[in-house]
PDB file of C-alpha atoms in Angstrom:
ATOM      1  CA  ALA A   1     -54.034 -33.790 -34.792  1.00  0.00           C
ATOM      2  CA  GLN A   2     -54.825 -37.379 -36.124  1.00  0.00           C
ATOM      3  CA  SER A   3     -52.391 -39.820 -34.913  1.00  0.00           C
ATOM      4  CA  VAL A   4     -52.315 -43.819 -34.311  1.00  0.00           C
ATOM      5  CA  SER A   5     -50.773 -45.288 -31.270  1.00  0.00           C
ATOM      6  CA  GLN A   6     -49.098 -48.615 -31.057  1.00  0.00           C
ATOM      7  CA  HIS A   7     -49.069 -49.699 -27.643  1.00  0.00           C
ATOM      8  CA  ASN A   8     -45.650 -51.668 -27.373  1.00  0.00           C
ATOM      9  CA  HIS A   9     -42.410 -50.851 -29.360  1.00  0.00           C
ATOM     10  CA  HIS A  10     -40.983 -54.499 -28.623  1.00  0.00           C
ATOM     11  CA  VAL A  11     -42.283 -57.722 -27.935  1.00  0.00           C
ATOM     12  CA  ILE A  12     -40.718 -61.070 -27.000  1.00  0.00           C
ATOM     13  CA  LEU A  13     -42.557 -64.145 -26.669  1.00  0.00           C
ATOM     14  CA  SER A  14     -42.163 -68.250 -26.654  1.00  0.00           C
ATOM     15  CA  GLU A  15     -43.356 -70.402 -29.630  1.00  0.00           C
ATOM     16  CA  ALA A  16     -46.833 -71.307 -28.926  1.00  0.00           C
ATOM     17  CA  ALA A  17     -47.876 -68.049 -26.915  1.00  0.00           C
ATOM     18  CA  SER A  18     -50.701 -65.925 -27.663  1.00  0.00           C
ATOM     19  CA  LEU A  19     -49.823 -63.007 -28.855  1.00  0.00           C
ATOM     20  CA  GLU A  20     -51.980 -59.390 -28.951  1.00  0.00           C
ATOM     21  CA  LEU A  21     -50.975 -55.988 -29.997  1.00  0.00           C
ATOM     22  CA  GLY A  22     -52.960 -52.954 -29.246  1.00  0.00           C
ATOM     23  CA  CYS A  23     -53.477 -50.155 -32.100  1.00  0.00           C
ATOM     24  CA  ASN A  24     -55.625 -46.876 -31.171  1.00  0.00           C
ATOM     25  CA  TYR A  25     -56.129 -44.153 -33.452  1.00  0.00           C
ATOM     26  CA  SER A  26     -57.505 -40.571 -32.909  1.00  0.00           C
ATOM     27  CA  TYR A  27     -60.227 -39.571 -35.725  1.00  0.00           C
ATOM     28  CA  GLY A  28     -63.607 -37.957 -35.329  1.00  0.00           C
ATOM     29  CA  GLY A  29     -64.678 -39.616 -38.910  1.00  0.00           C
ATOM     30  CA  THR A  30     -65.375 -42.848 -40.270  1.00  0.00           C
ATOM     31  CA  VAL A  31     -62.042 -44.594 -41.261  1.00  0.00           C
ATOM     32  CA  ASN A  32     -60.342 -47.708 -42.790  1.00  0.00           C
ATOM     33  CA  LEU A  33     -58.284 -49.864 -40.726  1.00  0.00           C
ATOM     34  CA  PHE A  34     -55.223 -52.119 -41.430  1.00  0.00           C
ATOM     35  CA  TRP A  35     -52.425 -54.102 -40.516  1.00  0.00           C
ATOM     36  CA  TYR A  36     -49.349 -54.649 -42.176  1.00  0.00           C
ATOM     37  CA  VAL A  37     -46.209 -56.973 -41.754  1.00  0.00           C
ATOM     38  CA  GLN A  38     -42.544 -56.777 -42.387  1.00  0.00           C
ATOM     39  CA  TYR A  39     -40.836 -59.912 -41.889  1.00  0.00           C
ATOM     40  CA  PRO A  40     -37.017 -59.528 -42.185  1.00  0.00           C
ATOM     41  CA  GLY A  41     -35.789 -59.035 -45.163  1.00  0.00           C
ATOM     42  CA  GLN A  42     -38.527 -58.481 -46.878  1.00  0.00           C
ATOM     43  CA  HIS A  43     -41.065 -55.871 -48.248  1.00  0.00           C
ATOM     44  CA  LEU A  44     -44.200 -54.232 -46.365  1.00  0.00           C
ATOM     45  CA  GLN A  45     -47.172 -56.473 -46.724  1.00  0.00           C
ATOM     46  CA  LEU A  46     -50.649 -56.431 -46.039  1.00  0.00           C
ATOM     47  CA  LEU A  47     -52.070 -58.571 -43.163  1.00  0.00           C
ATOM     48  CA  LEU A  48     -55.352 -57.647 -42.807  1.00  0.00           C
ATOM     49  CA  LYS A  49     -58.097 -54.744 -43.508  1.00  0.00           C
ATOM     50  CA  TYR A  50     -61.377 -53.964 -42.170  1.00  0.00           C
ATOM     51  CA  PHE A  51     -64.112 -51.195 -43.986  1.00  0.00           C
ATOM     52  CA  SER A  52     -67.230 -52.291 -42.539  1.00  0.00           C
ATOM     53  CA  GLY A  53     -69.651 -55.086 -41.089  1.00  0.00           C
ATOM     54  CA  ASP A  54     -68.546 -57.553 -38.895  1.00  0.00           C
ATOM     55  CA  PRO A  55     -65.842 -55.860 -36.218  1.00  0.00           C
ATOM     56  CA  LEU A  56     -63.898 -59.179 -36.486  1.00  0.00           C
ATOM     57  CA  VAL A  57     -61.442 -59.929 -39.251  1.00  0.00           C
ATOM     58  CA  LYS A  58     -59.589 -62.385 -40.573  1.00  0.00           C
ATOM     59  CA  GLY A  59     -56.687 -62.199 -42.207  1.00  0.00           C
ATOM     60  CA  ILE A  60     -53.188 -64.623 -43.635  1.00  0.00           C
ATOM     61  CA  LYS A  61     -51.680 -66.604 -41.181  1.00  0.00           C
ATOM     62  CA  GLY A  62     -53.829 -66.925 -39.030  1.00  0.00           C
ATOM     63  CA  PHE A  63     -53.940 -63.480 -37.836  1.00  0.00           C
ATOM     64  CA  GLU A  64     -57.536 -61.787 -36.663  1.00  0.00           C
ATOM     65  CA  ALA A  65     -57.627 -58.328 -35.441  1.00  0.00           C
ATOM     66  CA  GLU A  66     -61.097 -56.485 -33.704  1.00  0.00           C
ATOM     67  CA  PHE A  67     -62.406 -53.610 -34.572  1.00  0.00           C
ATOM     68  CA  ILE A  68     -63.682 -51.953 -31.198  1.00  0.00           C
ATOM     69  CA  LYS A  69     -65.058 -48.025 -32.342  1.00  0.00           C
ATOM     70  CA  SER A  70     -66.361 -47.241 -28.973  1.00  0.00           C
ATOM     71  CA  LYS A  71     -62.303 -47.680 -27.787  1.00  0.00           C
ATOM     72  CA  PHE A  72     -60.704 -46.105 -31.319  1.00  0.00           C
ATOM     73  CA  SER A  73     -58.552 -49.703 -31.121  1.00  0.00           C
ATOM     74  CA  PHE A  74     -58.129 -52.363 -33.993  1.00  0.00           C
ATOM     75  CA  ASN A  75     -56.022 -55.053 -32.137  1.00  0.00           C
ATOM     76  CA  LEU A  76     -54.277 -57.370 -33.625  1.00  0.00           C
ATOM     77  CA  ARG A  77     -54.498 -61.463 -32.193  1.00  0.00           C
ATOM     78  CA  LYS A  78     -53.083 -64.468 -33.232  1.00  0.00           C
ATOM     79  CA  PRO A  79     -53.795 -67.542 -30.519  1.00  0.00           C
ATOM     80  CA  SER A  80     -50.649 -69.544 -31.185  1.00  0.00           C
ATOM     81  CA  VAL A  81     -47.220 -67.973 -32.637  1.00  0.00           C
ATOM     82  CA  GLN A  82     -44.436 -69.287 -34.468  1.00  0.00           C
ATOM     83  CA  TRP A  83     -41.220 -68.686 -35.204  1.00  0.00           C
ATOM     84  CA  SER A  84     -41.892 -67.571 -38.435  1.00  0.00           C
ATOM     85  CA  ASP A  85     -44.143 -64.669 -37.072  1.00  0.00           C
ATOM     86  CA  THR A  86     -41.098 -62.886 -36.461  1.00  0.00           C
ATOM     87  CA  ALA A  87     -41.625 -59.491 -37.889  1.00  0.00           C
ATOM     88  CA  GLU A  88     -42.712 -55.964 -37.205  1.00  0.00           C
ATOM     89  CA  TYR A  89     -46.394 -55.005 -37.332  1.00  0.00           C
ATOM     90  CA  PHE A  90     -47.427 -51.294 -38.523  1.00  0.00           C
ATOM     91  CA  CYS A  91     -50.865 -50.510 -37.625  1.00  0.00           C
ATOM     92  CA  ALA A  92     -52.506 -47.941 -40.045  1.00  0.00           C
ATOM     93  CA  VAL A  93     -55.686 -45.887 -40.429  1.00  0.00           C
ATOM     94  CA  ASN A  94     -57.228 -44.638 -43.911  1.00  0.00           C
ATOM     95  CA  PRO A  95     -60.253 -41.605 -42.856  1.00  0.00           C
ATOM     96  CA  THR A  96     -62.329 -42.472 -45.566  1.00  0.00           C
ATOM     97  CA  ASP A  97     -62.480 -38.877 -47.161  1.00  0.00           C
ATOM     98  CA  SER A  98     -58.814 -39.193 -47.875  1.00  0.00           C
ATOM     99  CA  TRP A  99     -58.736 -41.196 -51.131  1.00  0.00           C
ATOM    100  CA  GLY A 100     -56.439 -44.273 -49.661  1.00  0.00           C
ATOM    101  CA  LYS A 101     -53.744 -41.935 -47.747  1.00  0.00           C
ATOM    102  CA  LEU A 102     -52.605 -44.197 -45.000  1.00  0.00           C
ATOM    103  CA  GLN A 103     -51.227 -43.058 -41.346  1.00  0.00           C
ATOM    104  CA  PHE A 104     -49.066 -45.805 -39.910  1.00  0.00           C
ATOM    105  CA  GLY A 105     -48.247 -46.235 -36.321  1.00  0.00           C
ATOM    106  CA  ALA A 106     -44.431 -46.569 -34.935  1.00  0.00           C
ATOM    107  CA  GLY A 107     -44.659 -50.261 -35.283  1.00  0.00           C
ATOM    108  CA  THR A 108     -44.147 -53.098 -32.659  1.00  0.00           C
ATOM    109  CA  GLN A 109     -41.121 -55.351 -33.257  1.00  0.00           C
ATOM    110  CA  VAL A 110     -42.220 -58.993 -32.477  1.00  0.00           C
ATOM    111  CA  VAL A 111     -39.822 -61.585 -31.687  1.00  0.00           C
ATOM    112  CA  VAL A 112     -40.768 -65.186 -31.171  1.00  0.00           C
ATOM    113  CA  THR A 113     -38.332 -67.651 -29.655  1.00  0.00           C
ATOM    114  CA  PRO A 114     -38.098 -71.377 -30.392  1.00  0.00           C
TER     115      PRO A 114
ATOM    116  CA  GLU B   1     -46.252 -60.854 -61.267  1.00  0.00           C
ATOM    117  CA  ALA B   2     -43.500 -58.458 -60.657  1.00  0.00           C
ATOM    118  CA  GLY B   3     -43.482 -56.181 -57.903  1.00  0.00           C
ATOM    119  CA  VAL B   4     -42.540 -52.860 -57.228  1.00  0.00           C
ATOM    120  CA  ALA B   5     -39.526 -52.295 -58.547  1.00  0.00           C
ATOM    121  CA  GLN B   6     -37.194 -49.483 -56.131  1.00  0.00           C
ATOM    122  CA  SER B   7     -33.666 -48.271 -57.325  1.00  0.00           C
ATOM    123  CA  PRO B   8     -31.034 -47.693 -55.603  1.00  0.00           C
ATOM    124  CA  ARG B   9     -31.253 -49.962 -52.667  1.00  0.00           C
ATOM    125  CA  TYR B  10     -28.519 -47.981 -50.418  1.00  0.00           C
ATOM    126  CA  LYS B  11     -27.361 -44.324 -50.801  1.00  0.00           C
ATOM    127  CA  ILE B  12     -25.075 -42.514 -48.564  1.00  0.00           C
ATOM    128  CA  ILE B  13     -24.007 -38.663 -49.282  1.00  0.00           C
ATOM    129  CA  GLU B  14     -23.075 -35.635 -47.263  1.00  0.00           C
ATOM    130  CA  LYS B  15     -25.458 -32.972 -46.596  1.00  0.00           C
ATOM    131  CA  ARG B  16     -26.215 -30.133 -49.291  1.00  0.00           C
ATOM    132  CA  GLN B  17     -26.142 -32.870 -51.993  1.00  0.00           C
ATOM    133  CA  SER B  18     -28.726 -33.986 -54.038  1.00  0.00           C
ATOM    134  CA  VAL B  19     -29.901 -37.807 -54.748  1.00  0.00           C
ATOM    135  CA  ALA B  20     -33.067 -39.312 -56.600  1.00  0.00           C
ATOM    136  CA  PHE B  21     -34.644 -42.101 -56.081  1.00  0.00           C
ATOM    137  CA  TRP B  22     -36.525 -44.168 -58.900  1.00  0.00           C
ATOM    138  CA  CYS B  23     -39.326 -45.971 -58.485  1.00  0.00           C
ATOM    139  CA  ASN B  24     -41.120 -48.973 -61.106  1.00  0.00           C
ATOM    140  CA  PRO B  25     -44.548 -49.838 -59.783  1.00  0.00           C
ATOM    141  CA  ILE B  26     -46.715 -52.780 -60.955  1.00  0.00           C
ATOM    142  CA  SER B  27     -47.907 -52.807 -64.748  1.00  0.00           C
ATOM    143  CA  GLY B  28     -51.303 -51.105 -64.918  1.00  0.00           C
ATOM    144  CA  HIS B  29     -50.974 -49.518 -61.139  1.00  0.00           C
ATOM    145  CA  ALA B  30     -52.768 -45.949 -61.704  1.00  0.00           C
ATOM    146  CA  THR B  31     -51.821 -44.575 -57.927  1.00  0.00           C
ATOM    147  CA  LEU B  32     -48.451 -44.482 -56.712  1.00  0.00           C
ATOM    148  CA  TYR B  33     -47.123 -43.674 -53.121  1.00  0.00           C
ATOM    149  CA  TRP B  34     -43.798 -42.253 -51.717  1.00  0.00           C
ATOM    150  CA  TYR B  35     -43.435 -42.805 -47.982  1.00  0.00           C
ATOM    151  CA  GLN B  36     -40.419 -41.702 -45.557  1.00  0.00           C
ATOM    152  CA  GLN B  37     -39.774 -44.290 -43.170  1.00  0.00           C
ATOM    153  CA  ILE B  38     -37.576 -42.894 -40.295  1.00  0.00           C
ATOM    154  CA  LEU B  39     -35.729 -45.512 -37.990  1.00  0.00           C
ATOM    155  CA  GLY B  40     -38.072 -46.165 -35.197  1.00  0.00           C
ATOM    156  CA  GLN B  41     -41.142 -44.970 -36.922  1.00  0.00           C
ATOM    157  CA  GLY B  42     -43.982 -45.765 -39.186  1.00  0.00           C
ATOM    158  CA  PRO B  43     -43.728 -45.113 -42.866  1.00  0.00           C
ATOM    159  CA  LYS B  44     -45.053 -41.362 -43.681  1.00  0.00           C
ATOM    160  CA  LEU B  45     -46.662 -40.405 -46.871  1.00  0.00           C
ATOM    161  CA  LEU B  46     -44.979 -37.300 -48.868  1.00  0.00           C
ATOM    162  CA  ILE B  47     -46.486 -37.819 -52.073  1.00  0.00           C
ATOM    163  CA  GLN B  48     -49.592 -39.500 -54.215  1.00  0.00           C
ATOM    164  CA  PHE B  49     -49.785 -39.682 -57.956  1.00  0.00           C
ATOM    165  CA  GLN B  50     -52.928 -40.273 -59.482  1.00  0.00           C
ATOM    166  CA  ASN B  51     -51.414 -41.335 -62.972  1.00  0.00           C
ATOM    167  CA  ASN B  52     -49.369 -38.386 -63.744  1.00  0.00           C
ATOM    168  CA  GLY B  53     -50.910 -35.984 -61.523  1.00  0.00           C
ATOM    169  CA  VAL B  54     -50.383 -35.101 -58.173  1.00  0.00           C
ATOM    170  CA  VAL B  55     -53.177 -36.565 -55.600  1.00  0.00           C
ATOM    171  CA  ASP B  56     -51.926 -35.130 -52.168  1.00  0.00           C
ATOM    172  CA  ASP B  57     -48.425 -33.554 -51.275  1.00  0.00           C
ATOM    173  CA  SER B  58     -49.139 -32.057 -48.284  1.00  0.00           C
ATOM    174  CA  GLN B  59     -46.458 -33.515 -46.169  1.00  0.00           C
ATOM    175  CA  LEU B  60     -43.769 -32.943 -49.063  1.00  0.00           C
ATOM    176  CA  PRO B  61     -41.010 -30.604 -47.608  1.00  0.00           C
ATOM    177  CA  LYS B  62     -41.409 -28.844 -51.156  1.00  0.00           C
ATOM    178  CA  ASP B  63     -37.991 -26.374 -50.538  1.00  0.00           C
ATOM    179  CA  ARG B  64     -35.699 -29.319 -51.204  1.00  0.00           C
ATOM    180  CA  PHE B  65     -38.048 -32.463 -52.100  1.00  0.00           C
ATOM    181  CA  SER B  66     -39.757 -33.193 -55.508  1.00  0.00           C
ATOM    182  CA  ALA B  67     -41.021 -35.624 -57.473  1.00  0.00           C
ATOM    183  CA  GLU B  68     -42.637 -36.239 -60.405  1.00  0.00           C
ATOM    184  CA  ARG B  69     -44.293 -39.202 -62.484  1.00  0.00           C
ATOM    185  CA  LEU B  70     -43.559 -38.726 -66.218  1.00  0.00           C
ATOM    186  CA  LYS B  71     -46.119 -40.429 -68.249  1.00  0.00           C
ATOM    187  CA  GLY B  72     -48.182 -42.322 -65.580  1.00  0.00           C
ATOM    188  CA  VAL B  73     -45.878 -45.248 -65.002  1.00  0.00           C
ATOM    189  CA  ASP B  74     -41.929 -44.666 -63.498  1.00  0.00           C
ATOM    190  CA  SER B  75     -41.770 -42.096 -60.384  1.00  0.00           C
ATOM    191  CA  THR B  76     -38.421 -40.381 -59.246  1.00  0.00           C
ATOM    192  CA  LEU B  77     -38.171 -38.793 -55.862  1.00  0.00           C
ATOM    193  CA  LYS B  78     -35.115 -36.191 -55.492  1.00  0.00           C
ATOM    194  CA  ILE B  79     -33.673 -34.254 -52.608  1.00  0.00           C
ATOM    195  CA  GLN B  80     -32.019 -30.847 -52.443  1.00  0.00           C
ATOM    196  CA  PRO B  81     -29.916 -30.135 -50.632  1.00  0.00           C
ATOM    197  CA  ALA B  82     -30.245 -32.748 -47.913  1.00  0.00           C
ATOM    198  CA  LYS B  83     -29.888 -32.685 -44.243  1.00  0.00           C
ATOM    199  CA  LEU B  84     -29.118 -35.079 -41.898  1.00  0.00           C
ATOM    200  CA  GLU B  85     -32.698 -35.706 -40.990  1.00  0.00           C
ATOM    201  CA  ASP B  86     -33.395 -37.009 -44.311  1.00  0.00           C
ATOM    202  CA  SER B  87     -31.517 -39.867 -43.454  1.00  0.00           C
ATOM    203  CA  ALA B  88     -34.755 -43.024 -43.931  1.00  0.00           C
ATOM    204  CA  VAL B  89     -35.822 -45.330 -45.787  1.00  0.00           C
ATOM    205  CA  TYR B  90     -37.827 -44.238 -49.204  1.00  0.00           C
ATOM    206  CA  LEU B  91     -40.458 -46.262 -49.712  1.00  0.00           C
ATOM    207  CA  CYS B  92     -42.461 -46.590 -53.099  1.00  0.00           C
ATOM    208  CA  ALA B  93     -46.073 -48.042 -53.160  1.00  0.00           C
ATOM    209  CA  SER B  94     -48.689 -48.768 -55.770  1.00  0.00           C
ATOM    210  CA  SER B  95     -52.067 -49.867 -55.808  1.00  0.00           C
ATOM    211  CA  LEU B  96     -54.978 -50.095 -58.830  1.00  0.00           C
ATOM    212  CA  ASP B  97     -56.538 -47.115 -58.173  1.00  0.00           C
ATOM    213  CA  ARG B  98     -56.883 -44.618 -55.268  1.00  0.00           C
ATOM    214  CA  GLN B  99     -59.475 -46.021 -53.179  1.00  0.00           C
ATOM    215  CA  ALA B 100     -58.523 -47.711 -49.771  1.00  0.00           C
ATOM    216  CA  VAL B 101     -60.200 -51.021 -50.783  1.00  0.00           C
ATOM    217  CA  TYR B 102     -57.166 -51.282 -53.418  1.00  0.00           C
ATOM    218  CA  GLU B 103     -54.508 -52.532 -51.546  1.00  0.00           C
ATOM    219  CA  GLN B 104     -51.116 -50.778 -51.734  1.00  0.00           C
ATOM    220  CA  TYR B 105     -47.834 -52.948 -52.485  1.00  0.00           C
ATOM    221  CA  PHE B 106     -44.720 -51.881 -51.376  1.00  0.00           C
ATOM    222  CA  GLY B 107     -41.540 -51.999 -52.935  1.00  0.00           C
ATOM    223  CA  PRO B 108     -37.940 -52.902 -51.131  1.00  0.00           C
ATOM    224  CA  GLY B 109     -37.175 -49.225 -50.465  1.00  0.00           C
ATOM    225  CA  THR B 110     -34.035 -47.206 -50.611  1.00  0.00           C
ATOM    226  CA  ARG B 111     -31.965 -46.439 -47.562  1.00  0.00           C
ATOM    227  CA  LEU B 112     -30.654 -43.030 -47.102  1.00  0.00           C
ATOM    228  CA  THR B 113     -27.977 -42.311 -45.016  1.00  0.00           C
ATOM    229  CA  VAL B 114     -26.947 -38.544 -44.730  1.00  0.00           C
ATOM    230  CA  THR B 115     -23.596 -37.373 -43.153  1.00  0.00           C
TER     231      THR B 115
END
């Protein structure tokens, strides 16, 4: 069965620390990959996406993610986090033959302390 | 532009009762999605509409859940009868079209508690 795994459920770090969130998926075919973010009290929103081409993609607010096809991974990174990055982060996979259908991971709650 | 609207925001019902949720997508968006998000899990797609037709309802528990999108705009999701395990946040999302290149915009969700 297809699955999306996020390695950490909770991450706590200090401002200016670097962040890396892991995401692995199991699917034999071609996929599109996404990271979504939900800030406290706000709607789920798109952070960045990968369809093809350069495996290093940049998103909003200084986030980037790297697609490693051989490892079925799409890890999210930010070199220096801010308190405002406190949020829940979701990795999502779209098999290219499934018309926009997204399969989400369980999410990682990130808390950035001042 | 206005975002995806959902109502009610919160609902508490007893098991075996029925409940309905409403969603108004972003104007002009052809594709509408309903997701179920159980506490501690990511959103799970229940049903996907393209205009007023169903594209995918493979994960919709059809014995108790139903959804419709009349006139290809607003949509309602109904649960009848509700079970304890239906307690979750129900998210509506919309996109310009159903290809993945079109971003899905999410509403605030309806938090359902079944007691």
